[in-house]
Tab-separated table of C-alpha atoms in Angstrom:
chain	number	residue	atom	x	y	z
D	501	MET	CA	-7.277	1.733	13.944
D	502	ILE	CA	-9.852	1.563	16.796
D	503	VAL	CA	-13.086	0.232	16.442
D	504	GLU	CA	-15.540	2.965	17.034
D	505	THR	CA	-18.889	2.091	15.746
D	506	GLU	CA	-20.968	-0.933	15.078
D	507	GLU	CA	-20.594	-0.051	11.240
D	508	ASP	CA	-16.837	-0.300	11.864
D	509	LEU	CA	-17.003	-3.963	13.117
D	510	VAL	CA	-19.408	-5.151	10.695
D	511	ARG	CA	-17.542	-3.895	7.931
D	512	LEU	CA	-14.265	-5.360	9.315
D	513	LYS	CA	-15.868	-8.644	9.789
D	514	ASP	CA	-17.238	-8.670	6.331
D	515	ILE	CA	-13.795	-7.919	4.648
D	516	GLY	CA	-12.073	-10.475	7.029
D	517	ARG	CA	-14.619	-13.180	5.964
D	518	ILE	CA	-13.979	-12.719	2.560
D	519	CYS	CA	-10.305	-12.986	2.733
D	520	ALA	CA	-10.444	-15.888	4.982
D	521	THR	CA	-12.927	-17.587	2.384
D	522	ALA	CA	-10.357	-16.623	-0.407
D	523	VAL	CA	-7.941	-18.851	1.262
D	524	LYS	CA	-10.118	-21.559	1.944
D	525	VAL	CA	-11.161	-21.762	-1.678
D	526	MET	CA	-7.622	-21.156	-2.972
D	527	ALA	CA	-6.351	-23.944	-0.449
D	528	ALA	CA	-9.115	-26.505	-1.855
D	529	ALA	CA	-7.870	-25.989	-5.484
D	530	LEU	CA	-4.194	-26.710	-4.525
D	531	GLN	CA	-3.035	-29.535	-6.284
D	532	PRO	CA	-0.157	-30.906	-8.199
D	533	GLY	CA	-0.224	-29.534	-11.917
D	534	ILE	CA	-2.039	-26.285	-10.850
D	535	THR	CA	0.102	-22.946	-11.526
D	536	THR	CA	0.442	-20.217	-9.096
D	537	ARG	CA	-1.149	-17.871	-11.652
D	538	GLU	CA	-4.114	-20.036	-11.934
D	539	LEU	CA	-4.391	-20.145	-8.098
D	540	ASP	CA	-3.955	-16.608	-7.939
D	541	LEU	CA	-7.006	-16.196	-10.173
D	542	ILE	CA	-9.170	-18.071	-8.169
D	543	GLY	CA	-8.609	-16.023	-5.055
D	544	ARG	CA	-9.074	-12.619	-7.479
D	545	LYS	CA	-12.515	-14.023	-8.633
D	546	LEU	CA	-13.697	-14.668	-5.302
D	547	LEU	CA	-12.479	-11.099	-4.046
D	548	GLU	CA	-14.121	-9.451	-7.042
D	549	ASP	CA	-17.336	-11.629	-6.602
D	550	ASN	CA	-17.669	-10.175	-3.233
D	551	GLY	CA	-17.220	-6.387	-4.043
D	552	ALA	CA	-13.604	-6.514	-2.750
D	553	ARG	CA	-9.993	-5.514	-4.145
D	554	SER	CA	-6.933	-6.876	-3.958
D	555	ALA	CA	-4.912	-4.878	-1.130
D	556	PRO	CA	-1.386	-5.699	-2.437
D	557	GLU	CA	-2.483	-4.294	-6.146
D	558	LEU	CA	-4.226	-1.250	-4.514
D	559	CYS	CA	-1.570	-0.091	-1.974
D	560	TYR	CA	1.772	-1.205	-3.449
D	561	GLN	CA	1.182	-2.086	-7.292
D	562	PHE	CA	1.721	-6.026	-6.191
D	563	PRO	CA	1.890	-7.953	-9.465
D	564	GLY	CA	-0.889	-10.262	-8.462
D	565	ALA	CA	-4.011	-10.308	-6.561
D	566	THR	CA	-2.490	-12.606	-3.610
D	567	CYS	CA	0.836	-13.630	-2.490
D	568	ILE	CA	1.736	-17.155	-3.115
D	569	SER	CA	4.868	-18.441	-2.071
D	570	VAL	CA	6.422	-22.022	-2.474
D	571	ASN	CA	9.303	-24.275	-0.867
D	572	GLU	CA	12.000	-21.666	-0.542
D	573	GLU	CA	9.924	-18.575	-0.886
D	574	ILE	CA	8.655	-17.561	2.530
D	575	ALA	CA	6.570	-14.429	1.711
D	576	HIS	CA	5.359	-12.095	-1.099
D	577	GLY	CA	5.782	-14.621	-3.827
D	578	ILE	CA	4.269	-13.541	-7.259
D	579	PRO	CA	1.951	-15.826	-9.041
D	580	GLY	CA	3.195	-16.996	-12.401
D	581	GLU	CA	3.905	-19.997	-14.184
D	582	ARG	CA	5.339	-21.986	-11.437
D	583	VAL	CA	3.556	-25.379	-11.221
D	584	ILE	CA	2.559	-26.709	-7.988
D	585	LYS	CA	4.065	-30.413	-7.293
D	586	ALA	CA	3.258	-32.856	-4.713
D	587	GLY	CA	5.207	-32.378	-1.328
D	588	ASP	CA	5.499	-28.616	-1.918
D	589	LEU	CA	5.067	-26.076	0.994
D	590	VAL	CA	2.893	-23.357	0.106
D	591	ASN	CA	1.855	-20.116	1.675
D	592	ILE	CA	-1.027	-18.273	0.770
D	593	ASP	CA	-1.385	-14.908	1.909
D	594	VAL	CA	-4.822	-12.816	1.098
D	595	SER	CA	-5.272	-9.169	2.133
D	596	ALA	CA	-8.308	-6.996	0.487
D	597	GLU	CA	-10.505	-3.726	0.793
D	598	LYS	CA	-14.031	-3.094	0.737
D	599	LEU	CA	-15.636	0.050	1.254
D	600	GLY	CA	-12.556	1.662	2.821
D	601	TYR	CA	-11.828	-1.402	5.235
D	602	PHE	CA	-9.013	-3.814	5.092
D	603	GLY	CA	-8.501	-7.149	6.002
D	604	ASP	CA	-5.399	-9.670	6.103
D	605	THR	CA	-4.848	-13.392	6.601
D	606	GLY	CA	-2.392	-16.143	5.274
D	607	SER	CA	-1.874	-19.831	5.875
D	608	SER	CA	0.659	-22.579	4.853
D	609	PHE	CA	-0.241	-25.929	3.665
D	610	ILE	CA	1.171	-29.066	2.312
D	611	VAL	CA	0.449	-30.480	-1.326
D	612	PRO	CA	-0.038	-34.339	-0.101
D	613	PRO	CA	1.887	-36.393	0.532
D	614	GLY	CA	4.038	-34.384	2.992
D	615	THR	CA	6.933	-35.488	5.363
D	616	ALA	CA	6.337	-36.108	8.883
D	617	LYS	CA	8.682	-33.161	9.667
D	618	GLN	CA	6.520	-30.892	7.334
D	619	GLU	CA	3.293	-31.813	9.073
D	620	ARG	CA	4.624	-31.060	12.437
D	621	LEU	CA	5.935	-27.801	11.229
D	622	LEU	CA	2.519	-26.803	9.775
D	623	ARG	CA	1.083	-28.011	13.187
D	624	ASP	CA	2.946	-26.265	15.448
D	625	GLY	CA	2.782	-23.219	13.047
D	626	LYS	CA	-0.837	-22.802	13.545
D	627	ARG	CA	-0.120	-23.397	17.630
D	628	ALA	CA	2.189	-20.590	17.496
D	629	LEU	CA	-0.332	-18.279	16.073
D	630	TRP	CA	-2.854	-19.263	18.748
D	631	VAL	CA	0.074	-18.913	21.508
D	632	GLY	CA	0.317	-15.244	20.390
D	633	LEU	CA	-3.760	-14.845	19.770
D	634	ASN	CA	-4.380	-15.890	23.597
D	635	GLN	CA	-1.920	-13.089	24.832
D	636	VAL	CA	-4.528	-10.688	23.278
D	637	LYS	CA	-6.731	-8.788	25.924
D	638	THR	CA	-7.335	-4.992	26.789
D	639	GLY	CA	-4.579	-3.443	28.708
D	640	ARG	CA	-1.831	-6.084	28.494
D	641	PRO	CA	1.551	-5.319	26.855
D	642	LEU	CA	1.933	-5.818	23.190
D	643	ALA	CA	5.445	-7.772	24.157
D	644	ASP	CA	3.271	-10.577	25.898
D	645	ILE	CA	2.785	-11.745	22.207
D	646	GLY	CA	6.333	-11.833	21.154
D	647	ASN	CA	7.436	-13.363	24.469
D	648	SER	CA	4.780	-16.067	24.425
D	649	ILE	CA	5.596	-17.055	20.845
D	650	GLY	CA	9.158	-17.079	21.453
D	651	ALA	CA	8.950	-19.269	24.264
D	652	PHE	CA	7.017	-21.855	22.517
D	653	ALA	CA	9.616	-21.727	19.652
D	654	ARG	CA	12.389	-22.378	21.727
D	655	LYS	CA	10.872	-25.093	23.863
D	656	ASN	CA	9.830	-26.849	20.379
D	657	ARG	CA	13.318	-26.089	18.915
D	658	TYR	CA	12.261	-23.668	16.158
D	659	THR	CA	13.512	-20.328	15.072
D	660	LEU	CA	11.508	-17.280	13.957
D	661	ILE	CA	11.924	-15.066	11.194
D	662	THR	CA	12.720	-11.677	13.075
D	663	ASN	CA	12.330	-9.016	10.309
D	664	LEU	CA	8.633	-9.819	9.165
D	665	ALA	CA	6.255	-8.327	11.767
D	666	SER	CA	2.705	-8.004	12.340
D	667	HIS	CA	1.075	-4.516	12.148
D	668	GLY	CA	-1.770	-2.486	12.489
D	669	VAL	CA	-4.613	-2.890	9.778
D	670	GLY	CA	-8.101	-1.744	9.351
D	671	ARG	CA	-8.573	1.713	7.507
D	672	SER	CA	-5.173	0.642	5.174
D	673	LEU	CA	-3.430	-2.340	4.832
D	674	HIS	CA	-0.271	-1.202	7.132
D	675	GLU	CA	-0.969	1.260	9.881
D	676	GLU	CA	-0.253	1.858	13.423
D	677	PRO	CA	0.547	0.137	15.605
D	678	THR	CA	3.710	-0.834	13.352
D	679	GLU	CA	6.203	-3.467	13.486
D	680	LEU	CA	4.568	-5.581	16.066
D	681	SER	CA	7.341	-8.260	17.008
D	682	THR	CA	6.258	-11.905	17.163
D	683	TRP	CA	9.266	-12.505	18.603
D	684	PRO	CA	10.659	-11.253	22.231
D	685	ASP	CA	11.500	-7.685	21.922
D	686	PRO	CA	12.842	-5.859	25.017
D	687	ASP	CA	12.019	-2.427	23.209
D	688	GLU	CA	8.380	-3.154	22.819
D	689	THR	CA	6.647	-1.275	25.603
D	690	ARG	CA	2.999	-0.485	24.035
D	691	ILE	CA	-0.089	-1.446	25.870
D	692	MET	CA	-3.024	-3.174	23.884
D	693	GLU	CA	-6.203	-0.775	23.743
D	694	GLU	CA	-9.725	-1.649	23.752
D	695	GLY	CA	-10.814	-2.061	19.734
D	696	LEU	CA	-7.236	-1.807	18.629
D	697	VAL	CA	-6.945	-3.620	15.082
D	698	PHE	CA	-3.936	-5.647	14.113
D	699	THR	CA	-2.463	-8.872	12.895
D	700	VAL	CA	-0.620	-11.352	14.657
D	701	GLU	CA	1.470	-13.687	11.844
D	702	PRO	CA	4.609	-15.464	13.057
D	703	PHE	CA	6.964	-16.978	10.896
D	704	LEU	CA	8.005	-20.313	12.490
D	705	SER	CA	10.996	-22.152	11.001
D	706	LEU	CA	13.425	-24.706	11.094
D	707	GLY	CA	16.446	-22.590	11.080
D	708	GLY	CA	15.587	-19.336	9.293
D	709	GLN	CA	16.655	-16.058	11.197
D	710	TRP	CA	15.567	-13.473	8.738
D	711	ALA	CA	13.691	-12.609	5.675
D	712	GLU	CA	15.806	-11.197	2.777
D	713	ASP	CA	15.485	-10.517	-1.125
D	714	GLY	CA	16.440	-12.739	-3.525
D	715	ASP	CA	17.613	-11.847	-7.153
D	716	LYS	CA	14.420	-13.367	-8.692
D	717	ASP	CA	12.540	-10.034	-8.350
D	718	ASN	CA	11.955	-7.311	-6.151
D	719	TRP	CA	9.207	-8.789	-3.820
D	720	THR	CA	9.748	-12.494	-3.129
D	721	LEU	CA	11.586	-12.958	0.314
D	722	TYR	CA	13.738	-16.106	1.292
D	723	SER	CA	14.686	-17.288	4.801
D	724	GLU	CA	18.245	-16.913	5.682
D	725	PRO	CA	19.525	-19.323	6.029
D	726	ARG	CA	17.415	-21.354	4.070
D	727	ALA	CA	15.082	-23.404	5.694
D	728	PRO	CA	11.427	-24.536	5.629
D	729	THR	CA	8.983	-21.937	6.999
D	730	VAL	CA	5.488	-21.359	7.741
D	731	GLN	CA	3.094	-17.833	8.329
D	732	PHE	CA	-0.421	-18.206	9.680
D	733	GLU	CA	-2.033	-15.009	10.312
D	734	HIS	CA	-5.431	-13.658	11.555
D	735	THR	CA	-6.748	-9.797	11.780
D	736	ILE	CA	-8.113	-9.277	15.210
D	737	VAL	CA	-9.626	-6.949	17.406
D	738	VAL	CA	-8.725	-6.444	20.887
D	739	THR	CA	-11.352	-6.759	23.586
D	740	LYS	CA	-11.667	-7.033	27.233
D	741	ASN	CA	-12.519	-10.852	27.032
D	742	GLY	CA	-9.668	-11.731	24.401
D	743	PRO	CA	-8.978	-11.386	20.670
D	744	LEU	CA	-11.990	-11.108	18.339
D	745	VAL	CA	-10.693	-12.856	15.262
D	746	LEU	CA	-12.115	-11.257	12.176
D	747	THR	CA	-10.595	-13.357	9.361
D	748	LEU	CA	-12.694	-16.594	9.780
D	749	ALA	CA	-14.089	-18.252	6.536
D	750	ASP	CA	-18.086	-19.272	6.290
């Protein structure tokens, strides 16, 4: 999607804020003893109270309003009866639609107490996201995003999951430009256009290289090899002054 009108921007900011607020409220409820289903219901209520609909349900018939992935799960975890425990690494990913516009955001969290290694991974996962976001500017190569995140990961001795890409978003949950690499990709030759809407969402890992299906269900993804992995994601608009981040909570 290319932002063409003030209405486009207002509505994208609205759904972005709703998604970000859902992550914030769900994270505040994240504590030992809560189930992922209970956490999901909190997110669902916030979306519904704000006139939004779950994008995974709407677009893909996903069995939950939000994706909640715990420990060995790195993406697309289905909310259910799993009980959150102290020390769990939890990713909350919220995407939603309102009035024909879509937003998408996610963050990873540690349920206290976390280890020093977990805390460092979380800190650097956020840093990796912003390293990528800082490359966003009208006229620059899209490849700058993956190249910069890749250099950051190498320098700090992390790996990146290289088959879970960023993507265009706006009028639908996944649209052009598709398969935006958050790792170095020599085949990426596209240029960022003014007003282009897409996500930046690196998956930073302590050894994982690839996301693969498990035998649990048809949705949940795991790292291969198995390793702690975090994801942080924003939806942005490209401008001549840099990225306009849409997924910010109140």
